[in-house]
Amino acid sequence: MALTMLTGRPNKRNEDKKDQRPSRMKESAVKTVALNVFPKPSRRLGKYGKKYWQTLREELGPSKIVTAADIPLLESACIAYNVYCELEDEMNESVSKRFTTTALGGKILSAESIESKRQLELAIKILQQYGVTPLSRMRIRGTEPAAADPLGEFRERHG
């Protein structure tokens, strides 16, 4: 058996293009479309949640950043805000509901106070993603293109 010396570059393999692996980016890309019309508030939002939903509608509706997938998350933020407001109303009726006395006689926050704070924090965390809080509003709206340079036309002519 004799060995033969090969010279040059080997040929490319002939494969069908169907056998090639498709790009993962194309497969995993999710098509998201912003809502043109902000939906009406759900029945489960409660009195304060519905009022806050209207605020969100006015704030986020024109910005066109909300998709259909975002609606349940915004609803949960409104529900958390509603629970917070109802607990605060209940605790404002009497100061004794805000604090409880321990067995040793010390004062600590009641369960309602702790839950009220937790619900408010939850609502704020959700709403920060949509630019509803003052700081996040600056981040989202700060990306708008700068206004046209009033002297730009003059500079182009006299460059």
PDB file of C-alpha atoms in Angstrom, residues 72-146:
ATOM      1  CA  PRO A  72     -50.472  41.607  34.435  1.00  0.00           C
ATOM      2  CA  LEU A  73     -47.369  43.048  36.100  1.00  0.00           C
ATOM      3  CA  LEU A  74     -48.866  46.534  36.161  1.00  0.00           C
ATOM      4  CA  GLU A  75     -52.091  45.069  37.567  1.00  0.00           C
ATOM      5  CA  SER A  76     -50.149  43.417  40.378  1.00  0.00           C
ATOM      6  CA  ALA A  77     -48.506  46.773  41.155  1.00  0.00           C
ATOM      7  CA  CYS A  78     -51.947  48.407  41.350  1.00  0.00           C
ATOM      8  CA  ILE A  79     -53.230  45.596  43.592  1.00  0.00           C
ATOM      9  CA  ALA A  80     -50.235  46.051  45.911  1.00  0.00           C
ATOM     10  CA  TYR A  81     -50.883  49.805  45.992  1.00  0.00           C
ATOM     11  CA  ASN A  82     -54.556  49.169  46.790  1.00  0.00           C
ATOM     12  CA  VAL A  83     -53.652  46.860  49.697  1.00  0.00           C
ATOM     13  CA  TYR A  84     -51.203  49.484  50.982  1.00  0.00           C
ATOM     14  CA  CYS A  85     -53.831  52.256  50.874  1.00  0.00           C
ATOM     15  CA  GLU A  86     -56.516  50.124  52.540  1.00  0.00           C
ATOM     16  CA  LEU A  87     -54.149  49.126  55.353  1.00  0.00           C
ATOM     17  CA  GLU A  88     -53.099  52.747  55.839  1.00  0.00           C
ATOM     18  CA  ASP A  89     -56.756  53.843  56.014  1.00  0.00           C
ATOM     19  CA  GLU A  90     -57.458  51.155  58.582  1.00  0.00           C
ATOM     20  CA  MET A  91     -54.426  52.104  60.695  1.00  0.00           C
ATOM     21  CA  ASN A  92     -55.175  55.836  60.497  1.00  0.00           C
ATOM     22  CA  GLU A  93     -58.469  55.240  62.294  1.00  0.00           C
ATOM     23  CA  SER A  94     -56.567  54.558  65.504  1.00  0.00           C
ATOM     24  CA  VAL A  95     -52.898  54.778  66.390  1.00  0.00           C
ATOM     25  CA  SER A  96     -53.171  51.591  68.441  1.00  0.00           C
ATOM     26  CA  LYS A  97     -53.458  49.575  65.216  1.00  0.00           C
ATOM     27  CA  ARG A  98     -50.077  50.806  64.003  1.00  0.00           C
ATOM     28  CA  PHE A  99     -48.132  49.490  67.019  1.00  0.00           C
ATOM     29  CA  THR A 100     -48.495  46.478  69.274  1.00  0.00           C
ATOM     30  CA  THR A 101     -47.196  45.919  72.758  1.00  0.00           C
ATOM     31  CA  THR A 102     -44.867  42.988  73.385  1.00  0.00           C
ATOM     32  CA  ALA A 103     -45.006  40.704  76.428  1.00  0.00           C
ATOM     33  CA  LEU A 104     -42.208  42.762  77.970  1.00  0.00           C
ATOM     34  CA  GLY A 105     -44.131  45.993  77.459  1.00  0.00           C
ATOM     35  CA  GLY A 106     -42.201  47.336  74.455  1.00  0.00           C
ATOM     36  CA  LYS A 107     -43.827  48.831  71.371  1.00  0.00           C
ATOM     37  CA  ILE A 108     -43.245  47.273  67.950  1.00  0.00           C
ATOM     38  CA  LEU A 109     -44.831  47.725  64.546  1.00  0.00           C
ATOM     39  CA  SER A 110     -48.005  45.742  64.059  1.00  0.00           C
ATOM     40  CA  ALA A 111     -48.388  43.111  61.363  1.00  0.00           C
ATOM     41  CA  GLU A 112     -50.544  45.556  59.398  1.00  0.00           C
ATOM     42  CA  SER A 113     -47.787  48.181  59.455  1.00  0.00           C
ATOM     43  CA  ILE A 114     -45.195  45.696  58.245  1.00  0.00           C
ATOM     44  CA  GLU A 115     -47.484  44.409  55.488  1.00  0.00           C
ATOM     45  CA  SER A 116     -48.357  47.954  54.444  1.00  0.00           C
ATOM     46  CA  LYS A 117     -44.680  48.809  54.033  1.00  0.00           C
ATOM     47  CA  ARG A 118     -44.016  45.578  52.126  1.00  0.00           C
ATOM     48  CA  GLN A 119     -46.876  46.206  49.688  1.00  0.00           C
ATOM     49  CA  LEU A 120     -45.680  49.752  48.998  1.00  0.00           C
ATOM     50  CA  GLU A 121     -42.123  48.521  48.349  1.00  0.00           C
ATOM     51  CA  LEU A 122     -43.468  45.847  45.981  1.00  0.00           C
ATOM     52  CA  ALA A 123     -45.480  48.389  44.002  1.00  0.00           C
ATOM     53  CA  ILE A 124     -42.492  50.750  43.772  1.00  0.00           C
ATOM     54  CA  LYS A 125     -40.151  47.985  42.562  1.00  0.00           C
ATOM     55  CA  ILE A 126     -42.557  47.022  39.794  1.00  0.00           C
ATOM     56  CA  LEU A 127     -43.280  50.586  38.728  1.00  0.00           C
ATOM     57  CA  GLN A 128     -39.612  51.579  38.578  1.00  0.00           C
ATOM     58  CA  GLN A 129     -39.263  49.357  35.525  1.00  0.00           C
ATOM     59  CA  TYR A 130     -41.782  51.471  33.640  1.00  0.00           C
ATOM     60  CA  GLY A 131     -40.468  54.904  34.516  1.00  0.00           C
ATOM     61  CA  VAL A 132     -43.252  55.876  36.869  1.00  0.00           C
ATOM     62  CA  THR A 133     -41.051  56.914  39.803  1.00  0.00           C
ATOM     63  CA  PRO A 134     -39.225  60.260  39.478  1.00  0.00           C
ATOM     64  CA  LEU A 135     -35.733  58.752  39.181  1.00  0.00           C
ATOM     65  CA  SER A 136     -36.682  56.090  36.654  1.00  0.00           C
ATOM     66  CA  ARG A 137     -38.735  58.670  34.743  1.00  0.00           C
ATOM     67  CA  MET A 138     -35.522  60.609  34.182  1.00  0.00           C
ATOM     68  CA  ARG A 139     -33.748  57.475  32.941  1.00  0.00           C
ATOM     69  CA  ILE A 140     -36.426  56.530  30.431  1.00  0.00           C
ATOM     70  CA  ARG A 141     -37.249  59.997  29.156  1.00  0.00           C
ATOM     71  CA  GLY A 142     -33.614  61.085  29.172  1.00  0.00           C
ATOM     72  CA  THR A 143     -32.939  58.977  26.087  1.00  0.00           C
ATOM     73  CA  GLU A 144     -34.971  61.214  23.777  1.00  0.00           C
ATOM     74  CA  PRO A 145     -33.006  62.680  20.887  1.00  0.00           C
ATOM     75  CA  ALA A 146     -31.605  66.128  21.437  1.00  0.00           C
TER      76      ALA A 146
END
